[in-house]
GROMACS .gro file of C-alpha atoms in nm:
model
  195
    1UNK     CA    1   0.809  -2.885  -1.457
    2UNK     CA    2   0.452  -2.754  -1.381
    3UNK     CA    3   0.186  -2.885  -1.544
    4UNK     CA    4  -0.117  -2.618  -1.597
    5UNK     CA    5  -0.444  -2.640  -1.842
    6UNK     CA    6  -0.532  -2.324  -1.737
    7UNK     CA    7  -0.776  -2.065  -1.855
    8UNK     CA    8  -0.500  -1.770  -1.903
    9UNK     CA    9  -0.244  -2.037  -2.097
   10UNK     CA   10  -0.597  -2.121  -2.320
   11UNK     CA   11  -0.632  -1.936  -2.630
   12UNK     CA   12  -0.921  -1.930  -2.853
   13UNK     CA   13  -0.843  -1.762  -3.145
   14UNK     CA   14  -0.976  -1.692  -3.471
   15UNK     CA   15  -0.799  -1.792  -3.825
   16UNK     CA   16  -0.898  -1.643  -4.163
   17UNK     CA   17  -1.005  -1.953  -4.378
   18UNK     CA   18  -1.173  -1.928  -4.724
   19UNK     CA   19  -1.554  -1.940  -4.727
   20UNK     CA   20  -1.687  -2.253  -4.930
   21UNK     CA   21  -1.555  -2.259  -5.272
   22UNK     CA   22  -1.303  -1.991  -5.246
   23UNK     CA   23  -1.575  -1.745  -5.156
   24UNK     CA   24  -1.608  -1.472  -4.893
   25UNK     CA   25  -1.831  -1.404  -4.648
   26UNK     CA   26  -2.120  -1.208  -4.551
   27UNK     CA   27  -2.287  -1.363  -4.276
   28UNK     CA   28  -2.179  -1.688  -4.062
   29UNK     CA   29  -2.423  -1.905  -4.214
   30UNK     CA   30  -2.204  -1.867  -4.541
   31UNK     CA   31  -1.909  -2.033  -4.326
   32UNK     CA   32  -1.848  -2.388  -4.185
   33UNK     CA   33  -1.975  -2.494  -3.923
   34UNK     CA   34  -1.774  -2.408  -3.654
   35UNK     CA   35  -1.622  -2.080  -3.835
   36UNK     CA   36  -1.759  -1.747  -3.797
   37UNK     CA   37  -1.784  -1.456  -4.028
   38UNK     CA   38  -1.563  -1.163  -3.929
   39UNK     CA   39  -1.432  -0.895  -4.147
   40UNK     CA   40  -1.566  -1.029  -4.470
   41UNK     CA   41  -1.391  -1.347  -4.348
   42UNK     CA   42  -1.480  -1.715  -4.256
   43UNK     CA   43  -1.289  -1.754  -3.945
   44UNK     CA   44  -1.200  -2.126  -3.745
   45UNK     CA   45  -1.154  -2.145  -3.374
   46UNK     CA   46  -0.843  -2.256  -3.268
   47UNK     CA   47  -0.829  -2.347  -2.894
   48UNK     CA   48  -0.443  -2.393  -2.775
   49UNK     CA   49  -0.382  -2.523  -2.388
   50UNK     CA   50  -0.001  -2.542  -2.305
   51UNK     CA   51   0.008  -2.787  -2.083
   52UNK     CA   52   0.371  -2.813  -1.932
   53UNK     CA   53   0.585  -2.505  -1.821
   54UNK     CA   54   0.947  -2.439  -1.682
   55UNK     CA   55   0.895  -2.249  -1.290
   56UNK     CA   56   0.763  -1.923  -1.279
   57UNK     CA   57   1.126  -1.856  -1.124
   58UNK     CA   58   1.404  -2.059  -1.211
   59UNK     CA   59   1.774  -2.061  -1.254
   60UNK     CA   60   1.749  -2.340  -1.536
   61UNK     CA   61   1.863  -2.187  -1.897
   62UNK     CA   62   1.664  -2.488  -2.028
   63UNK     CA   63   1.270  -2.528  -2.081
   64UNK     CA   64   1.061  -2.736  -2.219
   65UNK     CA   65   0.716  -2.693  -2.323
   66UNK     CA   66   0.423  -2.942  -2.418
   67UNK     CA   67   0.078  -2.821  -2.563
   68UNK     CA   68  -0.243  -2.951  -2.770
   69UNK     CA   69  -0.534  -2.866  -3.018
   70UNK     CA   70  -0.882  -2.961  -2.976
   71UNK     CA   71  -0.916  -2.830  -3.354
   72UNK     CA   72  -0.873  -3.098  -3.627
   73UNK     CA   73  -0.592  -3.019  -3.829
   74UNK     CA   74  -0.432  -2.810  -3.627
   75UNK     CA   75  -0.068  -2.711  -3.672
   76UNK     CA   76   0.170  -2.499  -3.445
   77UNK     CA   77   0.429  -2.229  -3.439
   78UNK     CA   78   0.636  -2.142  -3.137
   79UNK     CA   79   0.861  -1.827  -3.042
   80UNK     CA   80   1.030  -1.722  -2.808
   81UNK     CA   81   1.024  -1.359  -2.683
   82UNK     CA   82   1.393  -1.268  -2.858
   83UNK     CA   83   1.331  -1.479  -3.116
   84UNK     CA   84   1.224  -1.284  -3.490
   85UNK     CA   85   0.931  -1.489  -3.596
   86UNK     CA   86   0.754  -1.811  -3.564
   87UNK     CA   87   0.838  -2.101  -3.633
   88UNK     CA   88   0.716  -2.441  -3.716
   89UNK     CA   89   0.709  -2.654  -3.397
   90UNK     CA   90   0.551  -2.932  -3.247
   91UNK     CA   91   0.552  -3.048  -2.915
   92UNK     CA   92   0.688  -3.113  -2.676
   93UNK     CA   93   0.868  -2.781  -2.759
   94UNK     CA   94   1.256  -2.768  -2.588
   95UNK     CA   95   1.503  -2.422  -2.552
   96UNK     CA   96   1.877  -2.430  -2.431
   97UNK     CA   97   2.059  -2.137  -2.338
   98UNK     CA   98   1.761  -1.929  -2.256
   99UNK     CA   99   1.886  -1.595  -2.105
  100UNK     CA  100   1.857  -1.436  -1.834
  101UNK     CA  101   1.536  -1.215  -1.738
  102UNK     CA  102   1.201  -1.235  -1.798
  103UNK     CA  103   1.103  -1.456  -2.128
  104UNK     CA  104   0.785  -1.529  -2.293
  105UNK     CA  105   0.687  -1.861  -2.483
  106UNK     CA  106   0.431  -1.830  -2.756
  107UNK     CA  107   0.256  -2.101  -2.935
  108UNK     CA  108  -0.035  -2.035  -3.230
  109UNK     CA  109  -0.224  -2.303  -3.412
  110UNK     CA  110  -0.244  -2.280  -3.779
  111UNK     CA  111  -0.513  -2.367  -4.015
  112UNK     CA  112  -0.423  -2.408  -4.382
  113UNK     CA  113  -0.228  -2.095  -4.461
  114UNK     CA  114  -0.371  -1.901  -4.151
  115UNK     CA  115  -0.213  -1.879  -3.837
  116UNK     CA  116  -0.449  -1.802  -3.511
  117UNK     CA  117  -0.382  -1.589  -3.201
  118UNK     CA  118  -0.097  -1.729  -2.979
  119UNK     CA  119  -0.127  -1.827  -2.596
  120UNK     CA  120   0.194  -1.757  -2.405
  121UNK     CA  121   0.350  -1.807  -2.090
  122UNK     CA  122   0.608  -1.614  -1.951
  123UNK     CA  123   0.877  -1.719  -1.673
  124UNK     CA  124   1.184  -1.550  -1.549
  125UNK     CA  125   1.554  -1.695  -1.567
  126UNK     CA  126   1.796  -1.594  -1.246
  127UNK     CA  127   2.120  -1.734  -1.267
  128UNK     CA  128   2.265  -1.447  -1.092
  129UNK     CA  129   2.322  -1.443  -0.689
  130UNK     CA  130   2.234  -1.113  -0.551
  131UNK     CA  131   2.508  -0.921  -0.452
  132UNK     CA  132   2.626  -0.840  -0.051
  133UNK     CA  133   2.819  -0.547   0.047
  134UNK     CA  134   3.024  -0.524   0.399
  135UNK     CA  135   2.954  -0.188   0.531
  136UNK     CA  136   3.089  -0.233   0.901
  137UNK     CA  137   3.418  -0.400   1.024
  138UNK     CA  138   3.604  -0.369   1.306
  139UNK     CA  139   3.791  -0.027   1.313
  140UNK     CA  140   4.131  -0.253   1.502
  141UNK     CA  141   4.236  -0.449   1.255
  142UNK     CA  142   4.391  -0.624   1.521
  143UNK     CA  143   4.081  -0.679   1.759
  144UNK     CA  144   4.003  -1.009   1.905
  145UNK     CA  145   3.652  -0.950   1.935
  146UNK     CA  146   3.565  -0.846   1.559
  147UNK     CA  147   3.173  -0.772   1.468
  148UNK     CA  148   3.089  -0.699   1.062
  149UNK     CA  149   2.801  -0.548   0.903
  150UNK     CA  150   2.657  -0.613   0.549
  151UNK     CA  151   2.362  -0.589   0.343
  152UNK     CA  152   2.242  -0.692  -0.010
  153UNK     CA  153   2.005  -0.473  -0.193
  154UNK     CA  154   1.788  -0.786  -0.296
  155UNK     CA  155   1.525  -0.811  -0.099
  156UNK     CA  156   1.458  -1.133   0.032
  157UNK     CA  157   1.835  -1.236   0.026
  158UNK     CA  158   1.975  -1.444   0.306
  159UNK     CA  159   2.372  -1.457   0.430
  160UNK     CA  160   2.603  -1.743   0.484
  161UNK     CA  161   2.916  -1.610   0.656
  162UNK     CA  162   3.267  -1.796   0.712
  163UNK     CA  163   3.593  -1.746   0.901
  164UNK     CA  164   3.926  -1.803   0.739
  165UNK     CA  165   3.943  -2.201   0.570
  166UNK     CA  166   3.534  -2.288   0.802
  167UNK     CA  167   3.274  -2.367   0.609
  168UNK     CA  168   2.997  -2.143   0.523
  169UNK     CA  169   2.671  -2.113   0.803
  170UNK     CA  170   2.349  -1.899   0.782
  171UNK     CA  171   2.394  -1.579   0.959
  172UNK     CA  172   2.265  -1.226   1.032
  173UNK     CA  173   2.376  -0.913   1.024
  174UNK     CA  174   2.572  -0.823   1.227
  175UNK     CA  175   2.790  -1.106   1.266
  176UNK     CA  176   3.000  -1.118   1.563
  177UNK     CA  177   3.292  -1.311   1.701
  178UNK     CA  178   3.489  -1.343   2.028
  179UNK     CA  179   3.813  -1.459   2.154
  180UNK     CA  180   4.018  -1.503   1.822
  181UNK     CA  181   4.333  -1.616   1.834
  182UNK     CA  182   4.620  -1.387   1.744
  183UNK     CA  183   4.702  -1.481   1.346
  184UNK     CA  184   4.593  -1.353   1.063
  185UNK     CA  185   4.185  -1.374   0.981
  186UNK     CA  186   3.954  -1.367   0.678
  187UNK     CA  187   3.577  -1.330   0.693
  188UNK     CA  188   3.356  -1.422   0.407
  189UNK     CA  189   3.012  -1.308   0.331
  190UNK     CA  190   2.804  -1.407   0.048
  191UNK     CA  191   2.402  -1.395  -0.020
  192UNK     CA  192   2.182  -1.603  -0.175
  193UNK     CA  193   1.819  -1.547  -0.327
  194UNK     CA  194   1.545  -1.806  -0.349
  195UNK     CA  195   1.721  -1.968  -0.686
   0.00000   0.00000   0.00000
């Protein structure tokens, strides 16, 4: 987990509240103190930080989330970017199964029966290696001396490369042997991303 108080996760956001006595407003001085008037409204500041994140990359389908109010009374709703609507929630907010791809996690404070502006973060889920394709091989299928060629269209991707029953080692394109014996061979190729 990261943890991160910072000014893009920090939302201050503005929730309709009643002017005193039910009334509306004109002017901020009709409003609380620490409410504005906007759009005929008396309006509370609602600062959100979240404070604990899943990776900005990951291949976890779990994350959990933690965040706070400076504003008294304060509630919170979370959703998450598939999800239909808000929810209650409280934190530390936790999610299972998250799919793969890029999510969002959004959080908005709630005063009385107003909710504020969210803050969000947003993370991506890879649980998927990237994928390799062998595009040279020896043209004697029956050479002792066999090199192979591959690729991945991920960039970034690295290869680990085995022959027959050996385990997997790093390696390059091409990938060249020497001397084999004379039996029956299998060479493997897979990649692998940063997750």
């Amino acid at each position: 987990m990261h943890r991160r108080v910072a000014a893009a996760l920090l939302a201050s956001a503005m929730a309709a509240c009643s002017a005193p006595n039910g009334q509306s407003c004109t002017q901020t001085t009709d409003c609380p103190a620490g409410a504005a008037c906007n759009q005929g409204f008396c309006q509370q500041a609602v600062d959100i930080a979240i404070l604990t994140t899943p990776p900005a990359a990951t291949n976890l389908q779990t994350a959990t989330f933690t965040f706070q109010s400076a504003t008294a009374g304060a509630t919170f709703e979370c959703r998450l970017d598939t999800e239909l609507d808000y929810s209650a929630c409280t934190s530390p907010k936790s999610y299972s199964s998250v799919a793969e791809g890029n999510r969002t996690f959004l959080v908005r404070g709630r005063i009385g029966t107003n909710a504020a502006a969210p803050a969000s973060f947003s993370w991506t889920v890879d649980v998927t290696g990237p994928l390799v394709s062998l595009s040279g091989y020896p043209a004697d299928p029956q050479s002792e001396d066999p090199t192979f060629t591959f690729s991945s269209p991920e960039a970034g991707a690295s290869f680990e490369c085995k022959l027959d029953a050996g385990a997997y080692a790093a390696c390059t394109s091409p990938k060249a042997y020497s001397g084999l014996s004379v039996a029956s061979h299998t060479f493997t190729v897979r990649a692998k991303d940063a997750l």
